[in-house]
Amino acid sequence: MKDYFELNSIDKRIIAALGQEGRLSYEELGSKVGLSASATLRRVRRLEEAGVLAGYVALVRARAIGLALTAYIQVRMAKPAGSSKSDPLALFAAAVQGWDEVVECTALTGEMDLLLKVVVVDMDHFSRFIMETLLKHSSVQDCKTSFVMKPLKSNVTLV
């Protein structure tokens, strides 16, 4: 038994079109993929119900709202104390939900445990976030930062 949804060529075209313009009407979308509006609606609903289409969002350009600095921070988690029953990753995962600067957080394999994508106004804002928030969290042992110089590719669709 498969634990994923198998996409056919029409499903892929629907997802690609919605990835380019998420506000298309079903009539417009249908004309792009070769289906009637009602058939397109049925396909989109099926993709939503299967969890393939997880939601719809407005993409915001960070610089346009004053967020000019993007950084990727590799975080090494502290090892739990011998008798501690608390899980550092769970504590961190709960805390990061409230940090507006962090737009993405992913657990990794390898030398570092987590990768954070952080978007801030400027270097002063970044410094405050690092010193007053990230490094003060009890689950964080160490971090390494790389700053984005120039985005080369950003793709929100997978097909």
Tab-separated table of N, CA, C and O in Angstrom, residues 52-140:
chain	number	residue	atom	x	y	z
A	52	VAL	N	-2.299	16.865	-0.894
A	52	VAL	CA	-1.278	17.288	-1.850
A	52	VAL	C	-1.200	18.806	-1.867
A	52	VAL	O	-0.119	19.386	-1.772
A	53	LEU	N	-2.354	19.463	-1.994
A	53	LEU	CA	-2.423	20.915	-1.888
A	53	LEU	C	-2.687	21.236	-0.421
A	53	LEU	O	-3.780	21.016	0.081
A	54	ALA	N	-1.663	21.736	0.238
A	54	ALA	CA	-1.734	21.946	1.688
A	54	ALA	C	-2.345	23.289	2.068
A	54	ALA	O	-2.737	23.475	3.213
A	55	GLY	N	-2.411	24.236	1.144
A	55	GLY	CA	-2.977	25.536	1.456
A	55	GLY	C	-2.625	26.543	0.385
A	55	GLY	O	-1.931	26.232	-0.589
A	56	TYR	N	-3.098	27.747	0.568
A	56	TYR	CA	-2.875	28.830	-0.377
A	56	TYR	C	-2.366	30.028	0.403
A	56	TYR	O	-2.892	30.351	1.464
A	57	VAL	N	-1.329	30.675	-0.113
A	57	VAL	CA	-0.728	31.799	0.600
A	57	VAL	C	-0.387	32.925	-0.369
A	57	VAL	O	-0.261	32.719	-1.573
A	58	ALA	N	-0.207	34.109	0.204
A	58	ALA	CA	0.336	35.234	-0.550
A	58	ALA	C	1.833	35.260	-0.297
A	58	ALA	O	2.267	35.182	0.846
A	59	LEU	N	2.622	35.338	-1.348
A	59	LEU	CA	4.069	35.409	-1.200
A	59	LEU	C	4.463	36.873	-1.027
A	59	LEU	O	4.110	37.713	-1.848
A	60	VAL	N	5.195	37.155	0.031
A	60	VAL	CA	5.592	38.521	0.355
A	60	VAL	C	7.082	38.674	0.103
A	60	VAL	O	7.882	37.846	0.543
A	61	ARG	N	7.472	39.725	-0.595
A	61	ARG	CA	8.892	40.029	-0.792
A	61	ARG	C	9.405	40.705	0.471
A	61	ARG	O	8.971	41.801	0.818
A	62	ALA	N	10.339	40.063	1.148
A	62	ALA	CA	10.837	40.553	2.434
A	62	ALA	C	11.359	41.984	2.335
A	62	ALA	O	11.056	42.826	3.184
A	63	ARG	N	12.136	42.269	1.308
A	63	ARG	CA	12.699	43.617	1.161
A	63	ARG	C	11.612	44.678	1.028
A	63	ARG	O	11.800	45.809	1.463
A	64	ALA	N	10.503	44.326	0.411
A	64	ALA	CA	9.424	45.291	0.199
A	64	ALA	C	8.779	45.731	1.513
A	64	ALA	O	8.143	46.779	1.568
A	65	ILE	N	8.964	44.950	2.573
A	65	ILE	CA	8.415	45.330	3.879
A	65	ILE	C	9.516	45.604	4.898
A	65	ILE	O	9.299	45.552	6.102
A	66	GLY	N	10.707	45.902	4.381
A	66	GLY	CA	11.795	46.339	5.253
A	66	GLY	C	12.639	45.247	5.869
A	66	GLY	O	13.452	45.522	6.748
A	67	LEU	N	12.473	44.017	5.428
A	67	LEU	CA	13.284	42.906	5.951
A	67	LEU	C	14.378	42.613	4.929
A	67	LEU	O	14.204	41.828	3.998
A	68	ALA	N	15.525	43.285	5.093
A	68	ALA	CA	16.561	43.287	4.068
A	68	ALA	C	17.650	42.234	4.259
A	68	ALA	O	18.471	42.039	3.379
A	69	LEU	N	17.676	41.556	5.397
A	69	LEU	CA	18.767	40.623	5.678
A	69	LEU	C	18.206	39.226	5.935
A	69	LEU	O	17.356	39.037	6.804
A	70	THR	N	18.705	38.266	5.163
A	70	THR	CA	18.305	36.866	5.338
A	70	THR	C	19.542	36.065	5.706
A	70	THR	O	20.601	36.241	5.108
A	71	ALA	N	19.385	35.196	6.699
A	71	ALA	CA	20.496	34.361	7.150
A	71	ALA	C	20.011	32.935	7.366
A	71	ALA	O	18.844	32.706	7.698
A	72	TYR	N	20.927	32.006	7.182
A	72	TYR	CA	20.691	30.607	7.539
A	72	TYR	C	21.584	30.318	8.732
A	72	TYR	O	22.795	30.568	8.685
A	73	ILE	N	20.980	29.816	9.792
A	73	ILE	CA	21.721	29.548	11.017
A	73	ILE	C	21.677	28.049	11.296
A	73	ILE	O	20.603	27.460	11.419
A	74	GLN	N	22.855	27.446	11.370
A	74	GLN	CA	22.962	26.046	11.778
A	74	GLN	C	23.078	26.025	13.295
A	74	GLN	O	23.912	26.734	13.865
A	75	VAL	N	22.221	25.245	13.938
A	75	VAL	CA	22.174	25.208	15.394
A	75	VAL	C	22.550	23.815	15.886
A	75	VAL	O	22.033	22.806	15.396
A	76	ARG	N	23.449	23.769	16.863
A	76	ARG	CA	23.788	22.518	17.547
A	76	ARG	C	23.061	22.549	18.889
A	76	ARG	O	23.184	23.506	19.648
A	77	MET	N	22.301	21.500	19.157
A	77	MET	CA	21.531	21.429	20.392
A	77	MET	C	22.405	20.966	21.552
A	77	MET	O	23.326	20.171	21.361
A	78	ALA	N	22.081	21.457	22.730
A	78	ALA	CA	22.750	21.000	23.949
A	78	ALA	C	22.296	19.574	24.237
A	78	ALA	O	21.164	19.196	23.951
A	79	LYS	N	23.207	18.795	24.787
A	79	LYS	CA	22.848	17.434	25.182
A	79	LYS	C	22.088	17.499	26.501
A	79	LYS	O	22.426	18.287	27.382
A	80	PRO	N	21.041	16.678	26.661
A	80	PRO	CA	20.280	16.719	27.909
A	80	PRO	C	21.150	16.321	29.099
A	80	PRO	O	22.011	15.451	28.977
A	81	ALA	N	20.936	17.013	30.207
A	81	ALA	CA	21.660	16.669	31.437
A	81	ALA	C	21.286	15.247	31.844
A	81	ALA	O	20.200	14.770	31.545
A	82	GLY	N	22.199	14.567	32.545
A	82	GLY	CA	22.014	13.169	32.917
A	82	GLY	C	20.661	12.818	33.491
A	82	GLY	O	20.029	11.866	33.080
A	83	SER	N	20.163	13.590	34.447
A	83	SER	CA	18.890	13.257	35.078
A	83	SER	C	17.725	14.053	34.502
A	83	SER	O	16.590	13.898	34.926
A	84	SER	N	18.000	14.905	33.516
A	84	SER	CA	16.949	15.749	32.948
A	84	SER	C	15.963	14.917	32.140
A	84	SER	O	16.355	14.079	31.344
A	85	LYS	N	14.701	15.145	32.367
A	85	LYS	CA	13.667	14.436	31.633
A	85	LYS	C	13.171	15.265	30.445
A	85	LYS	O	12.385	14.800	29.650
A	86	SER	N	13.630	16.518	30.356
A	86	SER	CA	13.168	17.375	29.270
A	86	SER	C	13.960	17.099	27.990
A	86	SER	O	15.150	16.827	28.016
A	87	ASP	N	13.275	17.160	26.881
A	87	ASP	CA	13.862	16.929	25.572
A	87	ASP	C	14.236	18.291	24.977
A	87	ASP	O	13.355	19.099	24.696
A	88	PRO	N	15.543	18.558	24.779
A	88	PRO	CA	15.964	19.864	24.252
A	88	PRO	C	15.304	20.214	22.922
A	88	PRO	O	14.928	21.352	22.698
A	89	LEU	N	15.150	19.236	22.037
A	89	LEU	CA	14.535	19.502	20.746
A	89	LEU	C	13.078	19.915	20.910
A	89	LEU	O	12.616	20.862	20.264
A	90	ALA	N	12.351	19.244	21.786
A	90	ALA	CA	10.947	19.600	22.013
A	90	ALA	C	10.829	20.993	22.623
A	90	ALA	O	9.952	21.779	22.241
A	91	LEU	N	11.718	21.323	23.558
A	91	LEU	CA	11.711	22.664	24.160
A	91	LEU	C	12.006	23.727	23.107
A	91	LEU	O	11.355	24.769	23.059
A	92	PHE	N	12.981	23.448	22.254
A	92	PHE	CA	13.339	24.403	21.209
A	92	PHE	C	12.210	24.541	20.203
A	92	PHE	O	11.862	25.650	19.788
A	93	ALA	N	11.650	23.424	19.779
A	93	ALA	CA	10.559	23.449	18.798
A	93	ALA	C	9.388	24.287	19.296
A	93	ALA	O	8.769	25.024	18.521
A	94	ALA	N	9.082	24.211	20.570
A	94	ALA	CA	8.002	25.020	21.138
A	94	ALA	C	8.379	26.498	21.147
A	94	ALA	O	7.566	27.365	20.792
A	95	ALA	N	9.612	26.807	21.506
A	95	ALA	CA	10.053	28.203	21.589
A	95	ALA	C	10.107	28.865	20.221
A	95	ALA	O	9.690	30.020	20.055
A	96	VAL	N	10.611	28.155	19.217
A	96	VAL	CA	10.818	28.749	17.894
A	96	VAL	C	9.497	29.183	17.252
A	96	VAL	O	9.479	30.087	16.413
A	97	GLN	N	8.399	28.575	17.666
A	97	GLN	CA	7.088	28.960	17.120
A	97	GLN	C	6.770	30.429	17.387
A	97	GLN	O	6.038	31.062	16.627
A	98	GLY	N	7.306	30.982	18.462
A	98	GLY	CA	7.032	32.368	18.820
A	98	GLY	C	8.058	33.375	18.338
A	98	GLY	O	7.949	34.567	18.627
A	99	TRP	N	9.061	32.935	17.606
A	99	TRP	CA	10.110	33.844	17.133
A	99	TRP	C	9.790	34.294	15.715
A	99	TRP	O	9.985	33.553	14.744
A	100	ASP	N	9.306	35.509	15.561
A	100	ASP	CA	8.898	36.026	14.256
A	100	ASP	C	10.041	36.055	13.244
A	100	ASP	O	9.812	35.938	12.040
A	101	GLU	N	11.261	36.223	13.699
A	101	GLU	CA	12.415	36.283	12.795
A	101	GLU	C	12.640	34.963	12.055
A	101	GLU	O	13.179	34.951	10.954
A	102	VAL	N	12.246	33.865	12.666
A	102	VAL	CA	12.462	32.543	12.067
A	102	VAL	C	11.285	32.211	11.159
A	102	VAL	O	10.158	32.066	11.614
A	103	VAL	N	11.579	32.087	9.854
A	103	VAL	CA	10.517	31.756	8.902
A	103	VAL	C	10.520	30.284	8.528
A	103	VAL	O	9.567	29.786	7.938
A	104	GLU	N	11.603	29.594	8.886
A	104	GLU	CA	11.685	28.163	8.616
A	104	GLU	C	12.655	27.532	9.598
A	104	GLU	O	13.690	28.111	9.921
A	105	CYS	N	12.306	26.337	10.092
A	105	CYS	CA	13.170	25.606	11.017
A	105	CYS	C	13.064	24.128	10.667
A	105	CYS	O	11.960	23.576	10.616
A	106	THR	N	14.216	23.502	10.426
A	106	THR	CA	14.247	22.112	9.997
A	106	THR	C	15.276	21.333	10.802
A	106	THR	O	16.393	21.803	10.997
A	107	ALA	N	14.889	20.144	11.269
A	107	ALA	CA	15.832	19.248	11.938
A	107	ALA	C	16.667	18.551	10.869
A	107	ALA	O	16.152	18.156	9.824
A	108	LEU	N	17.978	18.417	11.138
A	108	LEU	CA	18.922	17.869	10.164
A	108	LEU	C	19.685	16.673	10.706
A	108	LEU	O	19.767	16.482	11.910
A	109	THR	N	20.282	15.942	9.797
A	109	THR	CA	21.298	14.969	10.175
A	109	THR	C	22.644	15.671	10.030
A	109	THR	O	22.735	16.739	9.436
A	110	GLY	N	23.679	15.083	10.552
A	110	GLY	CA	25.009	15.645	10.365
A	110	GLY	C	25.529	16.362	11.590
A	110	GLY	O	25.060	16.156	12.712
A	111	GLU	N	26.490	17.242	11.350
A	111	GLU	CA	27.185	17.931	12.429
A	111	GLU	C	26.270	18.833	13.253
A	111	GLU	O	26.398	18.918	14.465
A	112	MET	N	25.370	19.539	12.588
A	112	MET	CA	24.442	20.436	13.276
A	112	MET	C	23.069	19.775	13.343
A	112	MET	O	22.742	18.914	12.532
A	113	ASP	N	22.261	20.205	14.296
A	113	ASP	CA	20.964	19.564	14.524
A	113	ASP	C	19.808	20.241	13.802
A	113	ASP	O	18.836	19.585	13.431
A	114	LEU	N	19.901	21.565	13.651
A	114	LEU	CA	18.794	22.328	13.077
A	114	LEU	C	19.316	23.344	12.080
A	114	LEU	O	20.451	23.808	12.181
A	115	LEU	N	18.450	23.721	11.142
A	115	LEU	CA	18.743	24.813	10.232
A	115	LEU	C	17.585	25.798	10.317
A	115	LEU	O	16.424	25.431	10.113
A	116	LEU	N	17.915	27.049	10.643
A	116	LEU	CA	16.918	28.108	10.729
A	116	LEU	C	17.103	29.063	9.559
A	116	LEU	O	18.228	29.445	9.240
A	117	LYS	N	16.013	29.456	8.950
A	117	LYS	CA	16.043	30.565	7.987
A	117	LYS	C	15.474	31.759	8.728
A	117	LYS	O	14.340	31.722	9.213
A	118	VAL	N	16.281	32.813	8.824
A	118	VAL	CA	15.924	33.992	9.610
A	118	VAL	C	15.886	35.202	8.676
A	118	VAL	O	16.791	35.396	7.866
A	119	VAL	N	14.842	36.011	8.804
A	119	VAL	CA	14.699	37.224	8.005
A	119	VAL	C	14.519	38.389	8.968
A	119	VAL	O	13.616	38.380	9.812
A	120	VAL	N	15.417	39.390	8.853
A	120	VAL	CA	15.421	40.517	9.781
A	120	VAL	C	15.637	41.832	9.026
A	120	VAL	O	15.976	41.835	7.839
A	121	VAL	N	15.472	42.937	9.756
A	121	VAL	CA	15.612	44.263	9.169
A	121	VAL	C	17.055	44.555	8.767
A	121	VAL	O	17.335	44.987	7.652
A	122	ASP	N	17.990	44.306	9.690
A	122	ASP	CA	19.383	44.669	9.451
A	122	ASP	C	20.278	43.887	10.411
A	122	ASP	O	19.802	43.043	11.173
A	123	MET	N	21.570	44.197	10.382
A	123	MET	CA	22.526	43.474	11.214
A	123	MET	C	22.272	43.709	12.704
A	123	MET	O	22.470	42.792	13.512
A	124	ASP	N	21.841	44.897	13.088
A	124	ASP	CA	21.518	45.157	14.494
A	124	ASP	C	20.383	44.243	14.961
A	124	ASP	O	20.435	43.678	16.053
A	125	HIS	N	19.364	44.118	14.143
A	125	HIS	CA	18.231	43.239	14.460
A	125	HIS	C	18.720	41.789	14.569
A	125	HIS	O	18.356	41.059	15.499
A	126	PHE	N	19.562	41.386	13.627
A	126	PHE	CA	20.112	40.028	13.654
A	126	PHE	C	20.906	39.788	14.939
A	126	PHE	O	20.739	38.770	15.610
A	127	SER	N	21.747	40.732	15.273
A	127	SER	CA	22.574	40.609	16.479
A	127	SER	C	21.719	40.479	17.728
A	127	SER	O	21.983	39.642	18.597
A	128	ARG	N	20.676	41.300	17.831
A	128	ARG	CA	19.765	41.205	18.983
A	128	ARG	C	19.091	39.840	19.036
A	128	ARG	O	18.979	39.230	20.098
A	129	PHE	N	18.651	39.347	17.879
A	129	PHE	CA	18.001	38.036	17.848
A	129	PHE	C	18.962	36.948	18.329
A	129	PHE	O	18.601	36.102	19.155
A	130	ILE	N	20.189	36.967	17.823
A	130	ILE	CA	21.169	35.947	18.215
A	130	ILE	C	21.472	36.029	19.710
A	130	ILE	O	21.417	35.027	20.427
A	131	MET	N	21.821	37.218	20.176
A	131	MET	CA	22.300	37.383	21.552
A	131	MET	C	21.189	37.306	22.596
A	131	MET	O	21.398	36.759	23.681
A	132	GLU	N	20.012	37.831	22.281
A	132	GLU	CA	18.948	37.931	23.285
A	132	GLU	C	17.914	36.815	23.194
A	132	GLU	O	17.136	36.626	24.131
A	133	THR	N	17.900	36.106	22.094
A	133	THR	CA	16.888	35.053	21.928
A	133	THR	C	17.528	33.695	21.713
A	133	THR	O	17.429	32.806	22.562
A	134	LEU	N	18.196	33.526	20.574
A	134	LEU	CA	18.681	32.197	20.204
A	134	LEU	C	19.699	31.642	21.196
A	134	LEU	O	19.520	30.547	21.742
A	135	LEU	N	20.771	32.378	21.460
A	135	LEU	CA	21.827	31.846	22.330
A	135	LEU	C	21.434	31.801	23.800
A	135	LEU	O	22.087	31.121	24.588
A	136	LYS	N	20.364	32.486	24.155
A	136	LYS	CA	19.892	32.416	25.543
A	136	LYS	C	18.987	31.208	25.789
A	136	LYS	O	18.678	30.905	26.932
A	137	HIS	N	18.577	30.549	24.718
A	137	HIS	CA	17.711	29.382	24.907
A	137	HIS	C	18.542	28.233	25.471
A	137	HIS	O	19.621	27.918	24.967
A	138	SER	N	18.023	27.593	26.489
A	138	SER	CA	18.763	26.543	27.196
A	138	SER	C	19.087	25.329	26.325
A	138	SER	O	20.021	24.583	26.626
A	139	SER	N	18.355	25.131	25.237
A	139	SER	CA	18.594	23.971	24.372
A	139	SER	C	19.704	24.198	23.358
A	139	SER	O	20.128	23.264	22.689
A	140	VAL	N	20.165	25.435	23.216
A	140	VAL	CA	21.152	25.755	22.184
A	140	VAL	C	22.567	25.700	22.752
A	140	VAL	O	22.873	26.356	23.748
